[in-house]
Coordinates of C-alpha atoms in Angstrom, one line a residue:
M1 CA 3.7 32.5 -99.6
F2 CA 7.2 32.5 -97.3
E3 CA 11.0 33.7 -97.8
I4 CA 13.7 32.4 -95.6
R5 CA 16.6 34.9 -95.7
G6 CA 20.0 34.3 -96.2
V7 CA 19.5 30.7 -97.4
S8 CA 18.7 31.7 -100.5
S9 CA 21.6 31.0 -102.4
L10 CA 21.5 26.9 -101.1
F11 CA 18.0 26.5 -101.1
P12 CA 16.2 29.0 -104.3
S13 CA 12.7 30.3 -102.7
R14 CA 11.2 29.3 -106.1
F15 CA 11.8 25.6 -104.5
F16 CA 9.9 26.2 -101.4
R17 CA 7.5 28.2 -103.3
N18 CA 6.7 25.1 -105.3
F19 CA 7.0 22.6 -102.3
G20 CA 3.4 21.5 -102.6
V21 CA 4.0 20.3 -106.1
A22 CA 7.5 19.7 -106.7
G23 CA 8.2 17.7 -103.2
R24 CA 5.0 15.9 -103.2
G25 CA 6.8 12.5 -105.3
T26 CA 9.4 12.9 -102.9
V27 CA 7.9 12.2 -100.1
V28 CA 5.5 10.0 -101.1
F29 CA 8.6 8.2 -102.5
S30 CA 10.5 8.6 -99.1
L31 CA 7.4 7.1 -97.1
S32 CA 7.2 3.8 -99.5
F33 CA 11.2 3.2 -98.8
L34 CA 10.7 4.0 -94.9
F35 CA 7.7 1.8 -95.3
I36 CA 9.8 -1.4 -97.3
L37 CA 12.5 -1.3 -95.1
A38 CA 10.4 -1.5 -92.1
L39 CA 8.9 -4.8 -93.6
L40 CA 12.0 -6.0 -94.3
C41 CA 13.7 -5.6 -90.7
A42 CA 10.6 -6.6 -88.8
P43 CA 10.8 -10.0 -87.5
G44 CA 9.1 -13.0 -88.9
P45 CA 6.5 -15.6 -87.0
R46 CA 10.0 -17.9 -86.6
E47 CA 12.1 -14.9 -84.9
Q48 CA 8.9 -13.3 -83.1
A49 CA 8.6 -16.7 -81.4
A50 CA 12.1 -17.3 -80.9
W51 CA 12.0 -13.5 -79.1
A52 CA 9.0 -14.8 -77.0
A53 CA 10.5 -18.2 -75.9
Q54 CA 13.8 -15.8 -74.5
G55 CA 11.5 -14.5 -72.2
K56 CA 9.3 -17.5 -71.0
P57 CA 10.8 -20.4 -69.1
D58 CA 11.3 -23.7 -70.9
K59 CA 8.1 -25.6 -70.7
R60 CA 9.1 -28.7 -72.4
A61 CA 9.5 -31.9 -70.5
K62 CA 12.9 -32.2 -68.7
P63 CA 14.2 -35.9 -68.3
K64 CA 13.4 -36.3 -64.8
P65 CA 16.2 -37.9 -62.5
K66 CA 16.2 -41.7 -61.7
A67 CA 14.7 -42.3 -58.6
K68 CA 16.7 -44.1 -55.8
A69 CA 16.0 -47.8 -55.5
K70 CA 13.8 -48.8 -52.5
P71 CA 15.9 -51.2 -50.1
L72 CA 14.7 -54.4 -50.5
T73 CA 12.6 -55.8 -47.9
V74 CA 13.6 -59.3 -45.6
E75 CA 11.2 -61.4 -47.6
Q76 CA 12.5 -59.9 -51.2
L77 CA 16.2 -60.5 -49.7
A78 CA 15.3 -64.4 -48.4
E79 CA 13.6 -65.3 -51.8
L80 CA 16.8 -63.8 -54.1
N81 CA 18.8 -66.4 -51.5
G82 CA 16.6 -68.8 -51.5
V83 CA 18.8 -71.6 -52.7
A84 CA 21.7 -70.2 -50.2
L85 CA 19.4 -70.4 -47.1
F86 CA 17.0 -73.5 -47.4
G87 CA 19.2 -75.5 -50.7
V88 CA 16.1 -74.9 -53.1
P89 CA 14.1 -72.2 -54.5
L90 CA 12.1 -70.3 -51.8
K91 CA 8.3 -68.9 -52.4
L92 CA 6.9 -66.8 -49.9
N93 CA 3.2 -65.5 -49.8
K94 CA 1.7 -63.4 -46.8
G95 CA 4.3 -64.1 -45.0
R96 CA 4.4 -67.8 -45.4
F97 CA 7.1 -69.6 -47.5
T98 CA 7.1 -73.0 -49.2
V99 CA 9.9 -75.4 -50.2
I100 CA 9.8 -78.4 -52.2
Y101 CA 13.0 -80.7 -52.4
P102 CA 13.4 -82.8 -55.8
G103 CA 16.5 -85.6 -55.7
A104 CA 19.1 -84.2 -57.4
G105 CA 21.2 -83.5 -54.4
E106 CA 19.5 -80.3 -53.3
F107 CA 18.3 -82.2 -50.0
D108 CA 22.1 -81.8 -48.9
K109 CA 21.8 -78.0 -48.7
G110 CA 18.9 -77.4 -46.5
F111 CA 19.8 -80.5 -44.4
V112 CA 22.9 -81.8 -42.5
S113 CA 22.9 -85.8 -42.6
R114 CA 25.1 -88.4 -41.1
S115 CA 25.8 -91.7 -41.7
F116 CA 26.2 -94.4 -39.5
G117 CA 28.0 -98.1 -40.2
R118 CA 27.4 -99.2 -43.7
G119 CA 24.2 -96.5 -43.7
R120 CA 23.7 -93.3 -45.7
V121 CA 21.2 -90.8 -46.9
F122 CA 21.0 -90.3 -50.6
S123 CA 20.2 -87.1 -51.2
K124 CA 20.8 -87.5 -55.0
I125 CA 18.6 -90.3 -56.2
A126 CA 21.6 -90.7 -59.2
D127 CA 23.8 -91.9 -56.7
V128 CA 21.9 -95.1 -55.6
K129 CA 23.9 -97.3 -58.2
N130 CA 23.0 -100.7 -57.0
V131 CA 20.0 -102.4 -59.2
S132 CA 18.9 -104.1 -56.7
H133 CA 18.4 -101.5 -54.2
R134 CA 17.1 -99.5 -56.7
K135 CA 14.5 -102.1 -57.7
L136 CA 13.3 -102.6 -54.2
L137 CA 13.4 -98.7 -53.3
I138 CA 12.7 -96.8 -56.3
D139 CA 12.0 -98.6 -59.3
G140 CA 7.7 -98.4 -59.3
H141 CA 7.3 -95.6 -57.4
S142 CA 5.2 -93.0 -59.7
K143 CA 3.1 -91.5 -56.8
G144 CA 5.2 -89.1 -55.4
K145 CA 8.6 -87.8 -56.9
A146 CA 11.8 -89.2 -55.2
T147 CA 13.4 -87.4 -52.7
L148 CA 16.2 -89.0 -50.7
V149 CA 16.7 -92.8 -50.0
G150 CA 17.3 -93.9 -46.0
F151 CA 19.9 -96.5 -46.3
L152 CA 20.0 -99.2 -43.2
A153 CA 20.7 -96.4 -40.6
G154 CA 21.5 -92.3 -40.0
S155 CA 20.0 -89.3 -39.5
T156 CA 19.5 -85.8 -40.8
L157 CA 18.4 -82.4 -39.1
S158 CA 17.4 -79.2 -41.2
R159 CA 19.9 -76.1 -41.2
F160 CA 17.0 -74.0 -41.1
D161 CA 13.8 -73.1 -38.2
L162 CA 10.6 -73.6 -38.5
V163 CA 8.3 -71.8 -35.9
D164 CA 4.9 -72.7 -34.4
D165 CA 2.7 -72.8 -37.9
Y166 CA 3.9 -74.9 -40.4
K167 CA 2.9 -78.3 -42.8
I168 CA 5.2 -81.1 -43.4
S169 CA 3.9 -83.3 -46.3
F170 CA 5.9 -86.9 -48.3
R171 CA 4.6 -90.2 -49.0
M172 CA 7.5 -92.7 -47.5
R173 CA 7.8 -96.2 -49.2
I174 CA 9.5 -99.2 -46.6
P175 CA 9.4 -102.1 -48.6
K176 CA 10.8 -104.4 -46.0
L177 CA 10.4 -103.2 -42.3
G178 CA 10.6 -105.8 -39.1
A179 CA 10.2 -105.4 -35.2
G180 CA 13.7 -103.8 -35.1
G181 CA 13.3 -101.2 -37.2
R182 CA 13.2 -97.7 -35.9
F183 CA 12.2 -94.0 -37.1
A184 CA 12.2 -90.9 -35.4
F185 CA 11.0 -87.7 -37.0
L186 CA 12.2 -84.3 -35.0
L187 CA 10.1 -80.8 -34.7
N188 CA 11.1 -77.6 -33.2
H189 CA 14.2 -79.2 -32.1
Q190 CA 16.5 -76.3 -29.9
G191 CA 19.2 -78.4 -28.1
G192 CA 17.7 -80.2 -25.7
S193 CA 13.7 -78.8 -26.3
F194 CA 12.1 -81.0 -28.9
V195 CA 9.1 -82.7 -30.0
Q196 CA 9.6 -86.0 -31.7
T197 CA 7.2 -88.7 -33.4
N198 CA 7.9 -92.5 -33.5
F199 CA 6.7 -94.0 -36.7
F200 CA 3.8 -91.5 -36.1
Q201 CA 2.4 -93.4 -33.7
D202 CA 2.7 -91.1 -31.0
I203 CA 3.7 -87.3 -29.9
I204 CA 6.9 -86.5 -27.2
I205 CA 7.0 -83.2 -25.7
A206 CA 10.5 -83.3 -24.1
A207 CA 9.8 -79.6 -22.2
T208 CA 6.5 -81.1 -20.7
K209 CA 8.0 -84.4 -20.3
T210 CA 4.6 -85.6 -22.0
K211 CA 3.8 -88.6 -24.6
V212 CA 0.3 -88.9 -26.1
R213 CA -0.2 -92.0 -27.9
T214 CA -2.5 -93.3 -30.7
K215 CA -6.1 -94.2 -29.9
D216 CA -7.0 -96.0 -33.5
K217 CA -6.3 -99.0 -32.6
R218 CA -5.2 -100.0 -36.3
F219 CA -2.1 -98.0 -35.7
A220 CA -1.5 -98.8 -31.8
S221 CA 0.8 -101.8 -32.7
P222 CA 4.1 -102.2 -33.9
A223 CA 4.8 -100.2 -37.5
Y224 CA 5.8 -103.4 -39.3
R225 CA 2.0 -105.0 -38.7
W226 CA 0.4 -102.0 -40.4
F227 CA 2.6 -100.0 -42.8
D228 CA 1.7 -100.6 -46.6
K229 CA 5.0 -102.1 -47.9
G230 CA 3.6 -101.5 -51.4
P231 CA 5.4 -99.5 -54.0
Q232 CA 3.7 -96.5 -53.7
G233 CA 4.0 -95.9 -49.5
M234 CA 1.9 -94.3 -47.6
P235 CA 1.8 -90.4 -47.6
V236 CA 2.1 -88.5 -44.1
V237 CA 0.8 -85.1 -43.2
I238 CA 2.3 -83.1 -40.2
V239 CA 0.6 -80.3 -39.1
C240 CA 1.1 -77.5 -35.9
K241 CA -1.3 -74.7 -36.1
G242 CA -3.4 -73.1 -33.1
G243 CA -2.0 -74.9 -30.7
K244 CA -2.2 -78.2 -31.9
L245 CA -0.1 -80.2 -33.2
S246 CA -1.8 -83.3 -35.4
I247 CA 0.1 -86.4 -37.6
S248 CA -2.1 -88.0 -40.6
I249 CA -1.3 -91.2 -42.9
G250 CA -3.1 -92.0 -46.2
V251 CA -4.8 -95.4 -45.9
L252 CA -5.9 -96.9 -49.4
N253 CA -9.9 -97.4 -49.4
G254 CA -11.0 -99.2 -52.4
K255 CA -8.9 -96.8 -55.3
K256 CA -8.5 -93.8 -53.0
E257 CA -6.4 -93.0 -50.5
E258 CA -8.2 -91.1 -47.5
M259 CA -6.6 -89.4 -44.5
I260 CA -6.4 -90.3 -41.3
E261 CA -5.7 -88.7 -38.1
V262 CA -3.8 -91.0 -36.1
V263 CA -2.2 -89.0 -33.3
A264 CA -2.8 -85.4 -31.9
T265 CA -2.4 -83.1 -28.9
E266 CA -2.3 -79.8 -27.7
V267 CA 1.0 -77.7 -27.8
M268 CA 2.2 -74.1 -26.2
E269 CA 3.4 -72.7 -28.7
P270 CA 6.7 -74.7 -29.0
P271 CA 9.7 -72.3 -29.7
P272 CA 11.6 -72.3 -33.0
G273 CA 14.0 -75.2 -34.0
K274 CA 14.8 -77.5 -36.5
I275 CA 13.3 -80.6 -38.1
G276 CA 15.1 -83.9 -39.1
F277 CA 14.8 -87.6 -38.5
N278 CA 16.9 -90.6 -37.4
F279 CA 16.4 -94.2 -38.1
Q280 CA 17.9 -97.4 -37.5
G281 CA 17.7 -101.0 -39.3
F282 CA 15.8 -100.7 -42.6
S283 CA 15.5 -98.7 -45.9
F284 CA 13.1 -96.1 -47.3
L285 CA 12.1 -93.7 -50.1
I286 CA 10.9 -90.9 -49.1
S287 CA 9.2 -88.5 -52.1
S288 CA 7.5 -85.0 -52.5
L289 CA 8.6 -83.9 -49.5
R290 CA 7.1 -80.3 -49.0
I291 CA 7.2 -77.8 -46.3
D292 CA 4.9 -74.9 -45.6
G293 CA 5.5 -72.5 -42.4
K294 CA 5.2 -69.4 -41.0
F295 CA 8.4 -66.8 -42.3
P296 CA 11.3 -67.6 -40.2
R297 CA 12.4 -64.1 -40.1
A298 CA 14.6 -63.7 -37.2
W299 CA 16.2 -66.9 -38.6
C300 CA 16.6 -65.4 -41.9
E301 CA 18.1 -61.9 -40.9
K302 CA 20.9 -64.0 -39.0
E303 CA 21.4 -66.5 -41.9
M304 CA 21.6 -63.3 -44.2
A305 CA 24.1 -61.5 -42.2
V306 CA 26.2 -64.1 -42.4
L307 CA 26.3 -64.3 -46.3
R308 CA 26.7 -60.3 -46.3
K309 CA 29.5 -60.4 -44.4
A310 CA 31.1 -63.2 -46.7
G311 CA 29.8 -61.1 -49.8
K312 CA 27.8 -64.2 -50.8
L313 CA 24.6 -61.8 -50.1
V314 CA 22.4 -60.9 -53.5
T315 CA 20.9 -58.1 -53.0
K316 CA 19.6 -56.9 -56.3
M317 CA 16.3 -58.4 -58.0
P318 CA 17.4 -59.8 -61.4
E319 CA 16.2 -57.7 -64.9
K320 CA 13.2 -58.3 -66.8
K321 CA 13.5 -59.4 -70.4
A322 CA 13.2 -57.2 -73.1
P323 CA 10.0 -59.0 -75.3
L324 CA 11.5 -60.5 -78.5
P325 CA 10.9 -58.2 -81.8
P326 CA 7.9 -59.1 -83.7
L327 CA 9.3 -61.6 -86.8
K328 CA 9.8 -59.5 -90.1
G329 CA 7.9 -60.0 -93.4
P330 CA 4.4 -60.5 -93.8
A331 CA 2.6 -63.8 -92.3
K332 CA 2.1 -66.7 -93.5
K333 CA -1.4 -67.3 -95.0
G334 CA -3.5 -70.4 -94.8
P335 CA -5.2 -72.3 -97.6
D336 CA -8.2 -70.6 -98.6
L337 CA -11.4 -73.0 -97.5
S338 CA -14.1 -70.8 -98.8
K339 CA -13.0 -72.4 -102.3
P340 CA -13.0 -75.6 -103.4
D341 CA -10.2 -77.8 -103.4
P342 CA -9.4 -79.4 -107.1
E343 CA -7.0 -81.9 -106.0
A344 CA -9.4 -82.9 -103.3
E345 CA -12.3 -83.1 -106.0
D346 CA -10.3 -85.3 -108.5
E347 CA -9.5 -87.5 -105.1
L348 CA -13.4 -88.0 -104.6

């Protein structure tokens, strides 16, 4: 076939002559060995996935950083600090606020009261200890929740302002009233500017020196002649809206109370101011005092700045409570009503 000279001592020519026969098994063995080695060294599915992942960006969802909390609005801060501002929790809805005063001392947190002589304003009904006074002013009053008791003489003025759109409602019980009794309710009081009504019969506007009296003959005479002195007293509603101020009183018509407008007048958007009253010569109970009005934003901002400076302003919303976990164990089953009760059959 062919011969390699010079190396015959190392590789006998006979071997090369018979290579097709003698080396065939060796070649097959070598190729098989290399194939098996390649299979052993080749990466498996897991290794292939790992290698592939090394060259690609990780698409797994990473935890997003917590978004910064948005600063609370003036309205939200006012609701959180309602007790500090108004003495009671504040409810806000579409730019209007509502506060309701029960008779557990909250009134003194929203109003400043003064007493004259032996008189006093009780904002905590439990402080009225005299049995005869309680029987005369409080006992038997079921159409309202007691807010305060005015005794003989005193005055009160709100710490907060009302603007030109509001509604004040309450029920007033006066068991005894003589000709010397005086009661003046103040509105939009700011220095020498105010609106006043005397026993809800008239409206006096100090800025224009205007006085409007009721034209209803039933309420034109002194209050001691027409005011209902029964245990439920009379409901009173004062409304200032759309340039009109009106005062209404509830009068029994059979078994129903009918609200009657006693006096009303036009007002040229009175400036923001406080509300309150002063009285002399009689004692009374006010119940279910409720005030609705346009949110006094400017006043709240001013007062909350004072609270913030003193370190008393609440600035965080309360955390929501997690729901209670479900009860463990199988639910209790009631009796199977589809089957007759043998005990009941025995009784029958």
